[in-house]
XYZ file of C-alpha atoms in Angstrom:
473
model
C 25.456 -18.140 13.145
C 26.267 -16.032 16.265
C 23.683 -16.255 19.087
C 22.432 -12.708 18.640
C 22.129 -13.157 14.871
C 20.090 -16.358 15.229
C 17.750 -14.634 17.675
C 17.222 -11.724 15.292
C 16.696 -14.152 12.402
C 13.892 -15.989 14.176
C 12.270 -12.806 15.436
C 12.294 -11.455 11.864
C 10.515 -14.650 10.770
C 7.977 -14.109 13.531
C 7.476 -10.474 12.587
C 5.765 -11.563 9.360
C 2.867 -12.691 11.559
C 0.775 -10.509 13.889
C 2.588 -9.804 17.191
C 1.609 -12.251 19.936
C 2.254 -12.277 23.674
C 3.926 -15.711 23.542
C 6.791 -14.672 21.256
C 9.025 -14.059 24.297
C 8.932 -17.822 24.904
C 10.691 -18.384 21.601
C 13.285 -15.768 22.476
C 13.773 -17.429 25.865
C 14.179 -20.812 24.164
C 16.879 -19.457 21.884
C 18.614 -17.982 24.908
C 18.748 -21.393 26.589
C 19.833 -23.204 23.422
C 22.519 -20.686 22.553
C 24.073 -21.101 25.980
C 24.234 -24.804 24.909
C 25.437 -26.856 27.890
C 27.783 -29.559 26.656
C 25.725 -32.526 27.845
C 22.175 -33.535 27.010
C 21.385 -33.845 30.720
C 22.499 -30.278 31.456
C 20.511 -28.934 28.517
C 17.417 -30.877 29.594
C 17.716 -29.454 33.107
C 18.114 -25.922 31.759
C 15.098 -26.317 29.492
C 12.993 -27.778 32.309
C 13.848 -24.847 34.580
C 12.917 -22.351 31.876
C 9.790 -24.199 30.701
C 8.190 -26.374 33.423
C 5.341 -27.275 31.059
C 6.811 -27.945 27.582
C 3.505 -28.751 25.884
C 1.994 -25.459 27.066
C 5.013 -23.395 26.048
C 5.476 -25.122 22.689
C 2.376 -27.043 21.511
C 3.181 -30.255 19.682
C 1.456 -29.242 16.438
C 3.731 -26.178 16.147
C 7.012 -28.037 16.531
C 7.424 -28.984 12.825
C 7.574 -25.254 12.062
C 9.853 -24.408 14.979
C 12.490 -27.151 14.719
C 14.062 -26.053 11.389
C 14.541 -22.531 12.782
C 16.597 -23.459 15.836
C 20.335 -22.646 15.891
C 21.615 -26.047 14.715
C 20.285 -29.465 13.656
C 21.814 -31.040 16.785
C 20.073 -28.561 19.080
C 16.805 -29.152 17.232
C 17.128 -32.876 17.955
C 18.108 -32.386 21.598
C 15.241 -29.939 22.123
C 12.783 -32.409 20.607
C 13.990 -35.289 22.795
C 13.564 -33.110 25.876
C 10.110 -31.941 24.796
C 8.727 -35.400 23.992
C 10.054 -37.110 27.129
C 8.864 -34.264 29.380
C 5.320 -34.109 27.982
C 2.259 -36.287 28.122
C 0.496 -37.893 26.440
C 3.015 -39.361 24.033
C 2.669 -38.151 20.417
C 0.825 -40.258 17.862
C 2.695 -42.033 15.072
C 1.300 -39.457 12.647
C 2.736 -36.638 14.773
C 6.106 -38.396 14.996
C 6.182 -38.774 11.227
C 5.634 -35.031 10.830
C 8.336 -34.259 13.398
C 10.820 -36.615 11.723
C 10.264 -34.890 8.383
C 10.879 -31.465 9.931
C 14.182 -32.290 11.648
C 17.063 -30.894 9.567
C 19.981 -33.196 8.695
C 18.711 -35.943 10.988
C 21.339 -38.580 10.172
C 24.253 -36.273 10.978
C 22.482 -34.997 14.094
C 21.959 -38.507 15.462
C 25.593 -39.423 14.768
C 26.856 -36.247 16.454
C 24.544 -36.719 19.435
C 25.770 -40.270 20.005
C 29.457 -39.514 19.467
C 29.320 -36.560 21.876
C 27.675 -38.604 24.648
C 30.347 -40.172 26.898
C 27.580 -41.698 29.019
C 24.455 -43.578 27.955
C 21.414 -41.539 27.038
C 18.188 -41.951 29.011
C 16.384 -45.080 27.769
C 13.325 -43.109 26.548
C 15.674 -41.065 24.338
C 16.949 -44.203 22.625
C 13.406 -45.401 21.962
C 12.419 -42.027 20.521
C 15.522 -41.831 18.336
C 14.731 -45.256 16.884
C 11.074 -44.383 16.322
C 11.934 -41.072 14.643
C 14.630 -42.726 12.504
C 12.089 -45.334 11.395
C 9.657 -42.631 10.294
C 12.480 -40.916 8.406
C 13.555 -44.217 6.825
C 17.122 -43.765 8.089
C 18.421 -47.239 8.832
C 22.048 -46.083 9.400
C 20.770 -43.873 12.238
C 18.794 -46.781 13.705
C 21.822 -49.066 13.554
C 24.010 -46.420 15.203
C 21.528 -46.081 18.079
C 21.410 -49.843 18.685
C 25.210 -50.058 18.646
C 25.479 -47.117 21.051
C 23.174 -48.916 23.481
C 25.189 -52.122 23.200
C 28.456 -50.248 23.805
C 27.169 -49.406 27.293
C 25.836 -52.903 27.931
C 22.215 -51.828 27.554
C 19.766 -54.415 26.229
C 17.291 -52.809 23.800
C 13.672 -53.813 24.306
C 11.550 -55.514 21.677
C 10.021 -52.166 20.686
C 13.499 -50.785 19.916
C 14.287 -53.680 17.580
C 10.865 -53.341 15.969
C 11.524 -49.648 15.217
C 14.920 -50.522 13.723
C 13.386 -53.178 11.480
C 10.825 -50.656 10.224
C 13.731 -48.563 8.941
C 15.487 -51.548 7.331
C 15.704 -51.437 3.561
C 17.266 -54.787 2.709
C 17.809 -58.322 3.945
C 21.292 -57.236 5.020
C 19.795 -54.536 7.238
C 17.479 -57.091 8.829
C 20.424 -59.417 9.461
C 22.351 -56.595 11.148
C 19.460 -55.932 13.547
C 18.977 -59.620 14.336
C 22.722 -59.995 14.932
C 22.643 -57.213 17.537
C 19.561 -58.800 19.074
C 21.326 -62.160 19.303
C 24.473 -60.589 20.753
C 22.476 -58.776 23.424
C 20.778 -61.972 24.554
C 17.309 -60.663 23.690
C 14.757 -63.082 22.241
C 12.700 -61.955 19.242
C 8.993 -61.521 19.891
C 6.290 -62.340 17.349
C 5.895 -58.665 16.257
C 9.675 -58.433 15.700
C 9.696 -61.619 13.617
C 6.668 -60.440 11.629
C 8.455 -57.173 10.821
C 11.633 -59.048 9.877
C 10.001 -61.584 7.562
C 7.950 -58.867 5.874
C 11.090 -56.866 5.156
C 13.083 -59.765 3.724
C 10.128 -61.046 1.692
C 9.580 -57.545 0.296
C 13.213 -57.643 -0.833
C 12.610 -60.964 -2.608
C 14.513 -63.150 -0.115
C 11.694 -65.632 0.456
C 13.989 -68.437 1.643
C 15.394 -66.200 4.378
C 11.848 -65.338 5.442
C 10.933 -69.017 5.731
C 14.130 -69.771 7.679
C 13.228 -67.060 10.186
C 9.803 -68.625 10.636
C 11.392 -72.060 11.120
C 13.471 -70.597 13.971
C 10.440 -69.206 15.833
C 10.066 -72.242 18.155
C 13.674 -71.685 19.300
C 12.556 -68.268 20.560
C 9.473 -69.631 22.267
C 7.175 -68.329 19.520
C 4.568 -70.276 17.580
C 4.165 -69.526 13.841
C 0.683 -68.272 13.039
C -1.409 -66.752 10.258
C -0.049 -63.278 10.986
C 3.558 -64.166 10.201
C 2.645 -66.050 7.014
C 0.412 -63.159 5.966
C 3.449 -60.896 6.392
C 5.416 -63.149 4.029
C 2.574 -63.174 1.503
C 2.238 -59.388 1.635
C 5.997 -59.061 1.176
C 5.817 -61.314 -1.881
C 3.054 -59.130 -3.268
C 5.083 -56.000 -2.587
C 8.040 -57.544 -4.396
C 5.728 -58.262 -7.333
C 5.840 -62.058 -7.293
C 2.123 -62.839 -7.488
C 2.663 -66.495 -8.352
C 4.725 -67.050 -5.199
C 1.954 -65.385 -3.182
C -0.653 -67.664 -4.779
C 1.431 -70.747 -3.964
C 1.770 -69.622 -0.360
C -1.983 -69.018 -0.160
C -2.646 -72.556 -1.395
C -0.254 -73.937 1.225
C -1.995 -71.968 3.980
C -5.407 -73.114 2.760
C -4.157 -76.706 2.660
C -3.053 -76.547 6.325
C 0.587 -77.261 5.392
C 1.731 -75.023 8.254
C -0.920 -76.068 10.773
C -4.513 -75.140 11.548
C -3.552 -71.866 13.264
C -1.894 -70.682 10.027
C -5.055 -70.760 7.906
C -5.573 -67.537 5.902
C -7.670 -64.782 7.449
C -9.598 -61.965 5.793
C -6.416 -59.867 6.077
C -4.459 -62.497 4.124
C -7.085 -62.568 1.391
C -7.194 -58.761 1.278
C -3.427 -58.616 0.665
C -3.779 -61.085 -2.202
C -6.748 -59.266 -3.751
C -4.927 -55.933 -3.604
C -1.970 -57.489 -5.410
C -4.100 -59.201 -8.074
C -6.074 -56.023 -8.760
C -2.863 -54.017 -8.967
C -1.647 -56.411 -11.660
C -4.940 -56.155 -13.572
C -5.848 -59.756 -12.729
C -9.330 -58.851 -11.499
C -10.953 -62.126 -12.596
C -8.627 -63.997 -10.227
C -9.339 -61.406 -7.545
C -13.066 -62.093 -7.879
C -12.437 -65.830 -7.521
C -10.929 -65.120 -4.095
C -14.476 -64.534 -2.840
C -15.314 -68.155 -3.682
C -12.207 -69.403 -1.888
C -13.195 -67.423 1.191
C -16.768 -68.735 1.108
C -15.524 -72.327 0.933
C -13.527 -71.794 4.121
C -16.095 -69.727 5.994
C -14.012 -66.532 5.931
C -16.324 -63.522 5.727
C -15.276 -60.361 3.848
C -15.094 -57.097 5.781
C -15.296 -53.465 4.697
C -11.565 -53.202 3.906
C -11.704 -56.313 1.711
C -14.793 -54.914 -0.008
C -13.146 -51.579 -0.703
C -10.035 -53.258 -2.104
C -11.985 -55.494 -4.481
C -14.511 -52.867 -5.586
C -11.777 -50.291 -6.247
C -9.976 -52.875 -8.357
C -13.023 -53.422 -10.571
C -13.777 -49.705 -10.839
C -10.174 -48.987 -11.840
C -10.583 -51.480 -14.686
C -13.915 -49.822 -15.636
C -15.749 -53.076 -14.836
C -18.675 -51.418 -13.094
C -21.130 -54.282 -13.657
C -18.766 -56.656 -11.841
C -18.371 -54.118 -9.024
C -22.157 -54.039 -8.570
C -22.259 -57.845 -8.631
C -19.683 -57.985 -5.841
C -21.668 -55.481 -3.777
C -24.933 -57.390 -4.199
C -23.255 -60.694 -3.392
C -21.627 -59.430 -0.199
C -24.854 -57.747 0.908
C -26.671 -61.028 0.307
C -24.156 -62.902 2.461
C -24.809 -60.426 5.268
C -21.136 -59.922 6.095
C -21.105 -56.191 5.279
C -24.142 -53.905 5.469
C -25.741 -52.432 2.354
C -24.932 -48.936 3.631
C -21.220 -49.724 3.887
C -21.120 -51.559 0.550
C -22.833 -48.873 -1.497
C -20.808 -46.092 0.099
C -17.605 -47.980 -0.718
C -18.786 -48.281 -4.319
C -19.725 -44.591 -4.453
C -16.308 -43.430 -3.235
C -14.577 -45.816 -5.666
C -16.569 -44.505 -8.638
C -15.618 -40.923 -7.815
C -11.997 -41.918 -7.291
C -11.688 -43.330 -10.826
C -13.514 -40.373 -12.407
C -16.818 -42.075 -13.278
C -18.873 -39.079 -12.167
C -22.059 -39.817 -14.128
C -22.284 -43.337 -12.705
C -21.422 -42.028 -9.231
C -24.158 -39.387 -9.277
C -26.655 -41.946 -10.517
C -25.737 -44.273 -7.666
C -26.037 -41.457 -5.119
C -29.513 -40.615 -6.411
C -30.612 -44.254 -6.156
C -29.179 -44.527 -2.661
C -31.095 -41.450 -1.525
C -34.282 -42.719 -3.135
C -33.999 -46.121 -1.429
C -33.121 -44.600 1.932
C -29.520 -45.817 1.945
C -27.686 -43.196 3.987
C -24.522 -41.625 2.592
C -21.614 -41.642 5.024
C -19.763 -38.381 5.808
C -16.750 -39.805 3.935
C -18.748 -40.537 0.781
C -20.641 -37.250 0.950
C -17.475 -35.222 1.477
C -15.708 -37.062 -1.360
C -18.615 -36.305 -3.668
C -18.657 -32.569 -2.937
C -14.857 -32.338 -3.252
C -14.893 -34.088 -6.620
C -17.655 -31.835 -7.953
C -15.785 -28.736 -6.774
C -12.634 -30.032 -8.435
C -14.573 -30.342 -11.691
C -15.784 -26.709 -11.412
C -19.363 -27.867 -10.823
C -19.976 -25.730 -7.771
C -23.749 -25.402 -8.268
C -24.134 -29.188 -8.460
C -21.946 -29.529 -5.378
C -24.122 -26.977 -3.574
C -27.267 -28.909 -4.536
C -25.862 -32.200 -3.272
C -24.599 -30.647 -0.051
C -28.063 -29.279 0.671
C -29.680 -32.612 -0.125
C -27.275 -34.482 2.128
C -27.813 -32.068 5.007
C -31.574 -32.560 4.682
C -30.905 -36.271 5.184
C -28.676 -35.717 8.204
C -25.314 -36.211 6.487
C -22.653 -33.847 7.840
C -19.665 -33.301 5.567
C -16.116 -32.514 6.655
C -15.476 -28.877 7.586
C -12.968 -28.302 4.754
C -15.707 -29.071 2.210
C -17.590 -25.897 3.109
C -14.620 -23.622 2.524
C -13.798 -25.237 -0.824
C -17.400 -25.020 -1.993
C -17.758 -21.404 -0.867
C -14.633 -20.489 -2.793
C -15.836 -22.366 -5.878
C -19.200 -20.582 -5.831
C -17.511 -17.181 -5.535
C -15.002 -17.921 -8.293
C -17.818 -19.079 -10.599
C -19.836 -15.927 -9.879
C -22.698 -17.633 -8.010
C -22.797 -14.970 -5.330
C -26.383 -15.626 -4.160
C -25.634 -19.287 -3.426
C -22.301 -18.311 -1.871
C -24.024 -15.799 0.397
C -26.601 -18.359 1.548
C -23.980 -21.010 2.245
C -21.638 -18.458 3.812
C -24.211 -17.414 6.387
C -24.830 -21.048 7.238
C -21.083 -21.484 7.767
C -20.991 -18.403 10.003
C -23.984 -19.556 12.053
C -22.335 -22.932 12.664
C -18.921 -21.445 13.380
C -17.198 -23.701 10.828
C -13.495 -22.813 10.636
C -11.933 -22.212 7.223
C -8.311 -22.815 6.253
C -6.340 -19.559 6.208
C -5.430 -19.315 2.515
C -8.971 -20.282 1.492
C -10.490 -17.750 3.899
C -8.220 -14.964 2.635
C -9.239 -15.605 -0.986
C -12.894 -15.726 0.039
C -12.665 -12.416 1.867
C -11.080 -10.776 -1.167
C -13.782 -12.089 -3.533
C -16.651 -11.225 -1.188
C -15.376 -7.667 -0.891
C -15.208 -7.440 -4.679
C -18.868 -8.486 -4.787
C -19.702 -5.875 -2.151
C -20.579 -8.249 0.703
C -18.406 -6.599 3.341
C -20.458 -8.002 6.226
C -20.026 -11.655 5.227
C -16.358 -10.998 4.449
C -15.799 -9.715 7.991
C -17.513 -12.786 9.463
C -15.424 -15.147 7.307
C -12.279 -13.331 8.409
C -13.046 -14.275 12.006
C -13.447 -17.934 11.008
C -9.920 -18.286 9.660
C -8.421 -21.507 11.031
C -5.391 -20.533 13.077
C -2.128 -21.171 11.283
C -0.007 -24.051 12.513
C 3.062 -21.877 12.201
C 4.898 -19.967 14.911
C 2.033 -17.741 16.087
C 2.273 -19.220 19.564
């Protein structure tokens, strides 16, 4: 696409939104990119001169919408590398995952970037490329980056190898990464070995996983419960429950040493696997094994086990687990009952869930914001907006604050069901608190409120529209 055409294309996309003073920044960006200096360094310098503060000019949360609209996939990638290495703080893993998904034709872009670079890239660029490739699940891109580094005599750090292993999809991929690591003279760290054994165990190559663990002392690493838990979780992911049970018995029997005894995380992995296979009776027996060894359950273990029983419609057993754990004192009654409440809603047992919520309120067991929000969402999804409104009011009286998106969904449900009085009351509460509402939800609300003749509330809701994450810079 010619430079002028690409500029007009993007400006036409922007014209579908209200005009904004920052649109010239996008036009300026396209001007820099379309002049496209041949090297990454020259482009980075040009971008830095044009935009001294990248995060102010192009906020991170808007990049997933901007990247696909840039002149070429390669320029999108080069722009992103410049932006992320010139900004602080570093993006979260969640943000990187979103960015990786938005980059067009990432594998080809990485290959073209590397092949067109006669000199090594800045080290932070390599690390970012590996991290992004891991989020995209593109092992060929990860392998190409590692080989490019080695071609210039650069020794990748442990984090680089860890990112590459995250992208690995087979035992062969893991071997390729470890071969490069060995050739570069780098020693695997415990996190790298944990990632490697988990990958090969997940692929069913248990012997390879054990051989890697046996080699740990050669690298100055001591096998521990974490690495054996990784193997066990990989076995569970592969679907070999019996192998996981045998490994658990070996860990419990101190076959690998005292520091390899199973932890609550190990037991949680096993329980999740057993419940997923419908073997809930064996999952329940895990509690006894833990008690014998003095391992206390935590909230994650509780949620995993309770969800397993609820999924199998074994509510009585779920209650028994809750009462037992509360009695042991390892997890509070508030946490246990809220876990049970969320699990009941998740599997569609609404009558039992509402009954539990009523008993919790009566006994003074506080609902958590997560449980309360889940409850209102589920009721709205079942077109029970009046019941949802009742529960929301009751929870607020008891100091439980639900997530902001709950209010918009409930308001919309009340309007769609014709409960305009309740919608008006809740709507004014939303306005008074300044709770933002997602754009599409707010637009539908405004339309319905105008149909009901409440122009004033409609105008207030219009001002509470949550700003779009698109290109309205």
